[in-house]
Coordinates of C-alpha atoms in Angstrom, one line a residue:
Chain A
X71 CA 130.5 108.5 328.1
X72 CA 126.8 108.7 327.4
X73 CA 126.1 108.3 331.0
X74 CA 128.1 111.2 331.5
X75 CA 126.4 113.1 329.3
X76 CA 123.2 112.5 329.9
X77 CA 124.4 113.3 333.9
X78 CA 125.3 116.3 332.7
X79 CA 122.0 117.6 330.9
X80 CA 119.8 116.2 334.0
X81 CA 119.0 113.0 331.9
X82 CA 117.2 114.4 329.4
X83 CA 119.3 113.5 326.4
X84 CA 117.6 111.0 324.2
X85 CA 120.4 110.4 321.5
X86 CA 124.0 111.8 321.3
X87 CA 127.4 111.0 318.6
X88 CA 130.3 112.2 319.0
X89 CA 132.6 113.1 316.0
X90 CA 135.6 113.0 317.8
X91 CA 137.4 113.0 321.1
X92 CA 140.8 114.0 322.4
X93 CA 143.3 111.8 324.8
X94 CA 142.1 113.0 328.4
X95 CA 143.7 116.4 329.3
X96 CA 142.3 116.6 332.7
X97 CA 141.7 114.0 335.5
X98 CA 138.4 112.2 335.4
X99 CA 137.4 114.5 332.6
X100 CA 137.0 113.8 328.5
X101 CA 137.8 116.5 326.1
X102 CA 135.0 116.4 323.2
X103 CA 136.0 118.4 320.3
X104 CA 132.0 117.7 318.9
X105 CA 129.2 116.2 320.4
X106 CA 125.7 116.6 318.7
X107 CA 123.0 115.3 320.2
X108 CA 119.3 115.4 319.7
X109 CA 117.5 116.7 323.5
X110 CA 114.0 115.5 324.5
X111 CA 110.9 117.9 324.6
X112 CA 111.4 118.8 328.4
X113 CA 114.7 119.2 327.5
X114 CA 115.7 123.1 329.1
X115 CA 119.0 124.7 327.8
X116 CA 119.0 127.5 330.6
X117 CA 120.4 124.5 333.0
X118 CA 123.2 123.6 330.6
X119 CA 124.4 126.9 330.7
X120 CA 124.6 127.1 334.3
X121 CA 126.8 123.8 334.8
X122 CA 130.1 125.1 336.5
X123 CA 131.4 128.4 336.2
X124 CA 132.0 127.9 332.3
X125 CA 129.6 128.4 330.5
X126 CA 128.2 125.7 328.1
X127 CA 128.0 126.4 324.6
X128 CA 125.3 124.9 322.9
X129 CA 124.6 125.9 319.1
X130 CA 121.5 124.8 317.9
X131 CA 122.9 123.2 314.6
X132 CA 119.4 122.8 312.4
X133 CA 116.2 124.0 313.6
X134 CA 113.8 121.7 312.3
X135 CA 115.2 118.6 313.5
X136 CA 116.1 120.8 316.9
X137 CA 119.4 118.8 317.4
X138 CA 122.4 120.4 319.3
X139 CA 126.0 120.5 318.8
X140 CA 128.6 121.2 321.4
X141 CA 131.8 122.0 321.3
X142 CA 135.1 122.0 322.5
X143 CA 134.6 121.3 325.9
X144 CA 135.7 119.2 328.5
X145 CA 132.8 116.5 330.4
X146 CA 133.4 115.4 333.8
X147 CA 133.5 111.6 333.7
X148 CA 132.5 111.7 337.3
X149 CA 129.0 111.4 337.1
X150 CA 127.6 115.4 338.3
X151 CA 129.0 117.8 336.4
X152 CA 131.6 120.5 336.8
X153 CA 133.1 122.0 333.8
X154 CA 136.4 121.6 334.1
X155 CA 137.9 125.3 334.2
X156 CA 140.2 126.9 333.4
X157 CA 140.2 130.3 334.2
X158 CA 140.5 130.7 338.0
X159 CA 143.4 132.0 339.5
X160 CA 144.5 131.8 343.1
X161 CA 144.2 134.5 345.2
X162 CA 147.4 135.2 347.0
X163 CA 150.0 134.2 344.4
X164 CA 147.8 135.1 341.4
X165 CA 148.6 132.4 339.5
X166 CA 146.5 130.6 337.2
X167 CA 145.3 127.3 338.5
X168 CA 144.5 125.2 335.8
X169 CA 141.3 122.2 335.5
X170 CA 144.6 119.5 336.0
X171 CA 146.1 121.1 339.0
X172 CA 142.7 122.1 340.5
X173 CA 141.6 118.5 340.2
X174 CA 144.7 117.2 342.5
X175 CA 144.4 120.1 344.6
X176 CA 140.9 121.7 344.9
X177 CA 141.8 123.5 348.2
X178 CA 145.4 124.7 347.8
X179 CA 146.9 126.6 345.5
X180 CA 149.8 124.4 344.2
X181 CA 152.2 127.1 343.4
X182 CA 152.6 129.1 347.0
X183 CA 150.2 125.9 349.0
X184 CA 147.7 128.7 350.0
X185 CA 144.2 127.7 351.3
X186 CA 141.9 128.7 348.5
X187 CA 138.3 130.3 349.1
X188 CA 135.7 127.4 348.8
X189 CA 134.1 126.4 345.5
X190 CA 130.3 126.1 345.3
X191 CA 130.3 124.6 342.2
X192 CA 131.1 120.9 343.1
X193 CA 129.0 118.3 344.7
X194 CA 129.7 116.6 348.1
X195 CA 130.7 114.0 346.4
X196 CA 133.9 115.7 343.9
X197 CA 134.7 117.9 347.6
X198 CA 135.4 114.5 349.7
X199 CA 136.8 112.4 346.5
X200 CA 134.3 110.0 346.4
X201 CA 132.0 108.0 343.4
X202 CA 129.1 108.9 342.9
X203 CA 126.8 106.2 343.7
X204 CA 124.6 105.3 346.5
X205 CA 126.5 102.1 347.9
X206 CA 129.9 103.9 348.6
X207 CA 132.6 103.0 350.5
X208 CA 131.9 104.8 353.7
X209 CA 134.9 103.5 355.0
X210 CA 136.8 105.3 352.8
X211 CA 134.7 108.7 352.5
X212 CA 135.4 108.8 356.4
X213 CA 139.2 108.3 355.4
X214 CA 138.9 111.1 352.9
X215 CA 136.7 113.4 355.3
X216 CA 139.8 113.2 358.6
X217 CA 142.2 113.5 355.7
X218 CA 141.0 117.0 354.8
X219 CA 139.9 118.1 358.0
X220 CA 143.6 117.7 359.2
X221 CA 144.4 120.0 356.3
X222 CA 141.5 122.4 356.2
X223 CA 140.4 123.0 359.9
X224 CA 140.7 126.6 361.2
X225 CA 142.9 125.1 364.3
X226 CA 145.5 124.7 361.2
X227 CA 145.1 128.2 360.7
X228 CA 144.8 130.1 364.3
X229 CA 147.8 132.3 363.6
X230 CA 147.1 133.4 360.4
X231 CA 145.7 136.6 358.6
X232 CA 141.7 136.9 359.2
X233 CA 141.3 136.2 355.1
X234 CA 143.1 132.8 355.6
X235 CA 141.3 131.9 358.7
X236 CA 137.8 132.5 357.1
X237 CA 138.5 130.3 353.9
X238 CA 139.3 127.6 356.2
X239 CA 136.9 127.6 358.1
X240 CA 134.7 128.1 355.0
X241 CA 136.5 125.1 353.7
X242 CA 135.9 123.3 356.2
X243 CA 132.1 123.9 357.2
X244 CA 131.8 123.4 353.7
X245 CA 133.6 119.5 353.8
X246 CA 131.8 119.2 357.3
X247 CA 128.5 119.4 355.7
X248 CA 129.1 117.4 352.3
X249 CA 130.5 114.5 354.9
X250 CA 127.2 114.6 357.2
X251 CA 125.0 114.4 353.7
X252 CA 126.8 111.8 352.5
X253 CA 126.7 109.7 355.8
X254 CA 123.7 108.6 356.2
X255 CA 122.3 106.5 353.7
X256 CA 118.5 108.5 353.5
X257 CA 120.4 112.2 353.4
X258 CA 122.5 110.6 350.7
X259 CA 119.6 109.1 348.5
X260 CA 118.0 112.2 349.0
X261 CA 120.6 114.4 347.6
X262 CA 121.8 112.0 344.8
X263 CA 118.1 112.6 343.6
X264 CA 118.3 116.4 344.4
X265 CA 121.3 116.3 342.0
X266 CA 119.6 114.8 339.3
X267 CA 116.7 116.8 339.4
X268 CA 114.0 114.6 341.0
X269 CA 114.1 115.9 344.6
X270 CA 111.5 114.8 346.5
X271 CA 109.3 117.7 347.3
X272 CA 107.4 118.9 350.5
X273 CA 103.8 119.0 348.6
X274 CA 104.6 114.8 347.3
X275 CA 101.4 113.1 348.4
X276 CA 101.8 110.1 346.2
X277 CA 102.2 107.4 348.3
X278 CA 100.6 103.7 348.4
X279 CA 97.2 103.9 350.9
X280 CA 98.5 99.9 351.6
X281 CA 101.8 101.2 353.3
X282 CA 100.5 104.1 354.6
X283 CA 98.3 101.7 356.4
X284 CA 101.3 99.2 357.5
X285 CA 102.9 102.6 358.6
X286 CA 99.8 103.6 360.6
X287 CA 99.8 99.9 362.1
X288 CA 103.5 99.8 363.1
X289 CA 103.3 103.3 364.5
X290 CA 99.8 102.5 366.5
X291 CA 101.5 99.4 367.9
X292 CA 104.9 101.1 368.8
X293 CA 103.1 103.9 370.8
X294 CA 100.8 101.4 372.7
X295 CA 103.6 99.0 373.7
X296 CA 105.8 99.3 376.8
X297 CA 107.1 95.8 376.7
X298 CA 110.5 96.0 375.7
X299 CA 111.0 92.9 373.9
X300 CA 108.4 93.1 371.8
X301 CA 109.3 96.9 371.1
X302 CA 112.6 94.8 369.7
X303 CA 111.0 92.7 367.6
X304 CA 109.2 95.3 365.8
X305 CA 112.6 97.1 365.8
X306 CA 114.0 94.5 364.1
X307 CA 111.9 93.7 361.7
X308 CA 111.8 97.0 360.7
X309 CA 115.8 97.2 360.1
X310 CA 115.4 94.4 358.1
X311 CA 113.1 96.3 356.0
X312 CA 115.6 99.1 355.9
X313 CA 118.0 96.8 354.7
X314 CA 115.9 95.1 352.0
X315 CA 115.1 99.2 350.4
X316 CA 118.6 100.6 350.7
X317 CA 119.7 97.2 348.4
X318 CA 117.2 97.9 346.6
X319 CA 117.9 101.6 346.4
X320 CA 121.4 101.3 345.6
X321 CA 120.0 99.1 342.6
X322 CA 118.0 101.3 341.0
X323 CA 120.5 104.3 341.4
X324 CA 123.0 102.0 339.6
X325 CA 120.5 101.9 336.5
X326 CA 119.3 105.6 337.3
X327 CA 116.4 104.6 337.7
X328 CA 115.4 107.7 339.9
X329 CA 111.8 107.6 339.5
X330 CA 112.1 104.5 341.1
X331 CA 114.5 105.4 343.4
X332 CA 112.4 107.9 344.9
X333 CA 109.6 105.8 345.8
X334 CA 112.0 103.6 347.7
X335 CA 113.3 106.8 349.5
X336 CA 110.1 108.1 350.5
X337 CA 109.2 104.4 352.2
X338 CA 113.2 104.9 353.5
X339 CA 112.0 107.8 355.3
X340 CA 109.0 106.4 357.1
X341 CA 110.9 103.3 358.1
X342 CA 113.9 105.3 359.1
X343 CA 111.2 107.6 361.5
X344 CA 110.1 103.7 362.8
X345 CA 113.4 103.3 363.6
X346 CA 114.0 106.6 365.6
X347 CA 111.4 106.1 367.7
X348 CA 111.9 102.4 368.6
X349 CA 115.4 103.6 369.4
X350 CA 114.2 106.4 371.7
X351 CA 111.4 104.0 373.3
X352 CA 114.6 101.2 374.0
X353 CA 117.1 104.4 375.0
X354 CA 114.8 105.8 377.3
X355 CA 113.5 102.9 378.7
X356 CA 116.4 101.2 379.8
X357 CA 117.5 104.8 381.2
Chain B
X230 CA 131.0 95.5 349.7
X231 CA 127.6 97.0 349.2
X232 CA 125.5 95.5 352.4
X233 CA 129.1 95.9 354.3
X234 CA 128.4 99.4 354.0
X235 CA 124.8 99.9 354.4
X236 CA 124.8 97.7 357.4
X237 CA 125.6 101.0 359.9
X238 CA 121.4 101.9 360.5
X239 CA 122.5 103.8 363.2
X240 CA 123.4 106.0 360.7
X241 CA 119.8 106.2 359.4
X242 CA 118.5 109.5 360.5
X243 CA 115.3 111.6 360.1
X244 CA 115.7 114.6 358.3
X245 CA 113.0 116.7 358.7
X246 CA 110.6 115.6 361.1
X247 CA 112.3 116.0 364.6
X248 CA 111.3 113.5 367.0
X249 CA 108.3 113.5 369.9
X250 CA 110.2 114.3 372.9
X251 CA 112.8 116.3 371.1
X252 CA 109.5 118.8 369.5
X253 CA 108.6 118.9 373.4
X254 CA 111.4 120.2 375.0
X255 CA 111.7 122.5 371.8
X256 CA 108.3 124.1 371.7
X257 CA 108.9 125.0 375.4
X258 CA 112.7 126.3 375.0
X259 CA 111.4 128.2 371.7
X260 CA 108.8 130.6 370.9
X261 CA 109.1 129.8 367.4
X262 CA 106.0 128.1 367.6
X263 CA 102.7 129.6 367.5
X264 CA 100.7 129.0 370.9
X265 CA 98.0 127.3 369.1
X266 CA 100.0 125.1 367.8
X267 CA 101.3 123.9 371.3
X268 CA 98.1 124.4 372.5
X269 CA 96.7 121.3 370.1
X270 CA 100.0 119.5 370.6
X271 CA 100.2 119.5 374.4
X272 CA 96.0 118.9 374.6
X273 CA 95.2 117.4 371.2
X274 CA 91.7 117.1 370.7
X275 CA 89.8 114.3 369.1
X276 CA 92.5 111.3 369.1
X277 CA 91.8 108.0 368.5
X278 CA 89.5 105.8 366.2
X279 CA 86.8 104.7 364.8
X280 CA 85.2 101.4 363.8
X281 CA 86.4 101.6 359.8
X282 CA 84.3 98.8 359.0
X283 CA 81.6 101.2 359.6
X284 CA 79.3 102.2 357.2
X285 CA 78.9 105.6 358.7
X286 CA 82.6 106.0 359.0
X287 CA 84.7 107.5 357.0
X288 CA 88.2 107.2 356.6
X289 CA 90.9 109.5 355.3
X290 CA 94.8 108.0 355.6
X291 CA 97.0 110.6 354.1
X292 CA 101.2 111.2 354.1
X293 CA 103.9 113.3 353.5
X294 CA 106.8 111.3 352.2
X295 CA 109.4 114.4 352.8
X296 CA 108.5 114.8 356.7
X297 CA 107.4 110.6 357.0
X298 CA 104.4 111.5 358.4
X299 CA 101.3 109.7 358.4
X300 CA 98.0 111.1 359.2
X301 CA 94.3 109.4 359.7
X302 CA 90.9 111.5 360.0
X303 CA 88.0 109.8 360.1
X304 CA 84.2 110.8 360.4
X305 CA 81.1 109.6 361.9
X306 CA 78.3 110.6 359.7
X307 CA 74.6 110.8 361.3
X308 CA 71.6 110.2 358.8
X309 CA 70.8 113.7 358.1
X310 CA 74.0 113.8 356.5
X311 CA 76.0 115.8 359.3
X312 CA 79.2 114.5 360.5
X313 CA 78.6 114.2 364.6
X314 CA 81.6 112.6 365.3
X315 CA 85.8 112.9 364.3
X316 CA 88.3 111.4 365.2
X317 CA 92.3 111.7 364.1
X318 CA 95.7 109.6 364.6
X319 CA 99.1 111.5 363.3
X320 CA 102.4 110.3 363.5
X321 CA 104.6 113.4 362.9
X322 CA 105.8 116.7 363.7
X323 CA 104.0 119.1 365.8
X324 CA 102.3 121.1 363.2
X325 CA 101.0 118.5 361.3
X326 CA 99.1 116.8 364.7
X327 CA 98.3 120.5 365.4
X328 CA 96.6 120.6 362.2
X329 CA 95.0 118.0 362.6
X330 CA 93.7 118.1 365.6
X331 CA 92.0 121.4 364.6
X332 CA 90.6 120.2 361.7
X333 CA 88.7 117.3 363.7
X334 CA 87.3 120.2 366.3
X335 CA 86.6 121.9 363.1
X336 CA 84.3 119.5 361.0
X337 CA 82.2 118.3 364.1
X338 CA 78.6 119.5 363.6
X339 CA 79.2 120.4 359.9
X340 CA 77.6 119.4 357.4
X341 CA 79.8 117.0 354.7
X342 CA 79.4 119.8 352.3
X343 CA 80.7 122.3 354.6
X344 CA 83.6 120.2 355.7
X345 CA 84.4 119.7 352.0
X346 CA 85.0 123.6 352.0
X347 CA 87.8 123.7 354.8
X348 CA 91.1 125.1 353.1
X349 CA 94.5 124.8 354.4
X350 CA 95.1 128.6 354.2
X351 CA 92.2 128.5 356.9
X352 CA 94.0 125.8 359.1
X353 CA 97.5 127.4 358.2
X354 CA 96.3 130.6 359.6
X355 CA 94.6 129.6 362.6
X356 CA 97.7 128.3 363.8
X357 CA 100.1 130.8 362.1
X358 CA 102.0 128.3 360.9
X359 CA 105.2 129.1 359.3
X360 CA 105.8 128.7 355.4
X361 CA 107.8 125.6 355.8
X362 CA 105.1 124.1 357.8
X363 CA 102.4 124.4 355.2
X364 CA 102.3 121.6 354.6
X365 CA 101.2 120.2 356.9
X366 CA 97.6 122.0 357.2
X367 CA 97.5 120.9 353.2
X368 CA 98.3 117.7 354.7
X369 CA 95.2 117.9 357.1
X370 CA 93.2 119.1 354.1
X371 CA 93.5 116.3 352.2
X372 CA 92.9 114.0 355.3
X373 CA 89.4 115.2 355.4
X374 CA 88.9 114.8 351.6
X375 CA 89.9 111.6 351.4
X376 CA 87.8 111.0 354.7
X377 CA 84.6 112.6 352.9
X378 CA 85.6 111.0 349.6
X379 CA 85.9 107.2 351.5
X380 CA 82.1 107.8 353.0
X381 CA 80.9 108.6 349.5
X382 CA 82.0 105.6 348.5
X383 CA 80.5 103.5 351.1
X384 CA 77.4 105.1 351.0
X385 CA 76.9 104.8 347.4
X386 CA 78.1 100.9 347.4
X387 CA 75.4 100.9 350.7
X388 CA 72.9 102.1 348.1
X389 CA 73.6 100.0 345.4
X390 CA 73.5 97.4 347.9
X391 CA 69.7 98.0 349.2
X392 CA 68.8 97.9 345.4
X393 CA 70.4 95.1 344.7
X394 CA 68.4 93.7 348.0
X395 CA 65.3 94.8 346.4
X396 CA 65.4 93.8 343.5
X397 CA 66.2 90.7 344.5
X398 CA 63.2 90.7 346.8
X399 CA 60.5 92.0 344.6

């Protein structure tokens, strides 16, 4: 529960209580009747409001010791917040989709089955059903991706009305581009740090001179070197250094650790461009 | 289950910094990049190294973690305090060796206070680069003020040095 709250206010809680909680109305989500909590300096309330399309309500209870209370309100425990909603209604039928029947079935409406226009709202990781975390099971976010493409893909829909034709393929770019983020390991560390608001930015300079140096080296060497076996070895090495990080990564995301994290990603990136090119030099080569 | 997964590094990808040959075939196909730019990348000027042991050398390694790109400058510094040589090494995407590149053909002949005064808006400009490739001339930037920064610092241990050596001597 605190993780989730702190998830959902970008980390910056620094002490919460709850009075009192409900049984769970909604899937992966905990109704709080009253959660005060007492937010860090830094801490920015125009970003709570924007969570989800409900707005948070956030009463400042006593101004000198700055604490909040919050109210009635439902908290994704999924780690990345969506308020769990309650107010949209699907398009064709006009019914109102509740949080519980959204939940089971974000892309259908489950009264008539209609394709639904695409919410913006939730992360890659809520659209393909998948935890949160950095080590996840690809296997099964690959199983989860063919799954929905079966069901969202605009060849499902080639004889239907325009409308229907553009929220699938809406739907379906949409799944399309949460799957490629969340394939590869780097795009995935990258945007689980995006989400918790420590993106790494283009301007970062701050980098060790000592690896930049090792990264100078191993590049030097790669673009000297036309012997193929010893373009391997450096290959090789070098996964295993990719290996070694992305354990290591998956660690510290596991602790939220993100400043942390982020280091390891930026030294991800450089090995993972090592790696490019010591694929293209044994590609082309053998070519 | 955790190494099961992350043991796929085909899946590792770059992001942002497109790859040598790819860049090549793109700056042709396009016109998206400035001529100057592909002028400096087809014909950079100024690669290689210099001795970094050097005392008259100077050495700036800079990066940008987003792109992975890695960039050395380095100057040769003559007596009368004017840099007569430079020399530059970048790993990256074309902008960023464009960049550089013109900042070495830039800072030859100038004097280290003069060098010191080259912005990024100047490099960014000369090549038009495009917003998202700004960074890569502030990238070049700080190459040379580490590079002036690393001479400082040689010269002034050189000094205290030849102190020392007097001192000692006298």
């Amino acid at each position: 529960m605190a993780a989730s709250i702190r998830t959902l206010f970008g980390g910056e809680l620094v002490r919460f209580c709850m009075t009192r909680t409900n049984k769970i109305p909604f899937r992966n989500c905990l109704h709080v009747r009253n959660v005060s909590f007492l937010p860090s300096s830094d801490f920015d309330i125009s970003r709570c409001n924007k969570i989800g399309r409900k707005r948070v309500k956030l009463l400042p209870t006593c101004s000198t010791t700055g604490r909040y209370l919050l109210r009635n309100m439902s908290l994704p425990l999924n780690p990345v917040a969506r308020m769990c909603s309650t107010s949209q209604r699907c398009w064709n039928c006009n019914s109102e989709r509740s949080s519980d029947e959204f939940n089971k079935m974000p892309y259908f409406c489950s009264i008539c089955k209609e394709i639904q226009p695409v919410e913006e709202d939730i992360s890659h990781f809520q659209r393909l059903d998948c935890e949160n975390r950095f080590d996840l099971d690809v296997e099964e976010l690959q199983k989860h991706f063919r799954l929905l493409q079966s069901k969202l893909h605009p060849d499902k829909f080639s004889r239907r009305p325009e409308r229907v034709q553009s929220f699938s393929a809406q739907q379906s770019s949409a799944v399309n581009k949460a799957y490629r983020t969340l394939l590869h390991p780097l795009s995935r560390g990258l945007y689980m740090l995006e989400l918790a608001g420590h993106a790494v930015e283009e301007g970062d300079s701050n980098i060790e001179p000592t690896f930049l140096m090792e990264i100078m080296e191993i590049n030097e060497k790669l673009s000297e070197l036309d012997d193929l076996t010893a373009v391997k070895q450096i290959g090789d090495k070098n996964e295993e250094k990719l290996h070694e990080l992305m354990k290591d990564l998956a660690v510290e995301f596991e602790n939220r650790n993100f400043e942390k994290a982020r280091e390891i990603l930026m030294r991800l990136k450089y090995y993972a461009n090592v790696d490019d090119k010591v694929k293209q030099k044994l590609g082309t080569s053998i070519v | 289950m955790a190494a099961a997964n992350m043991g796929k590094l085909s899946l590792v990808r770059p992001l942002l910094s497109p790859s040598r040959t790819a860049l090549a075939s793109r700056l042709t196909a396009s016109a998206s990049y400035h001529k100057n730019v592909i002028d400096h990348y087809e014909n950079p000027r100024n690669v290689g190294s210099l001795d970094k042991q050097d005392k008259n050398v100077g050495t700036g390694l800079v990066g940008a973690p987003a792109c992975g790109d890695v960039m050395k400058l380095q100057i040769m510094v003559d007596d009368n305090g004017k840099i007569v040589d430079a020399k530059f090494k970048t790993f990256g995407c074309g902008s960023a060796i464009a960049s550089s590149s013109l900042a070495t053909e830039w800072i030859k002949g100038k004097s280290l206070d003069q060098a010191s005064e080259i912005k990024n808006s100047q490099i960014a400009k000369e090549l038009s680069l495009p917003p998202v490739k700004l960074h890569c001339s502030m990238l070049a930037e700080d190459a040379i003020k580490a590079a002036l920064k690393d001479y400082k610092i040689k010269q002034s241990t050189k000094d205290a040095d030849k102190k020392e050596k007097k001192a000692s001597t006298s």
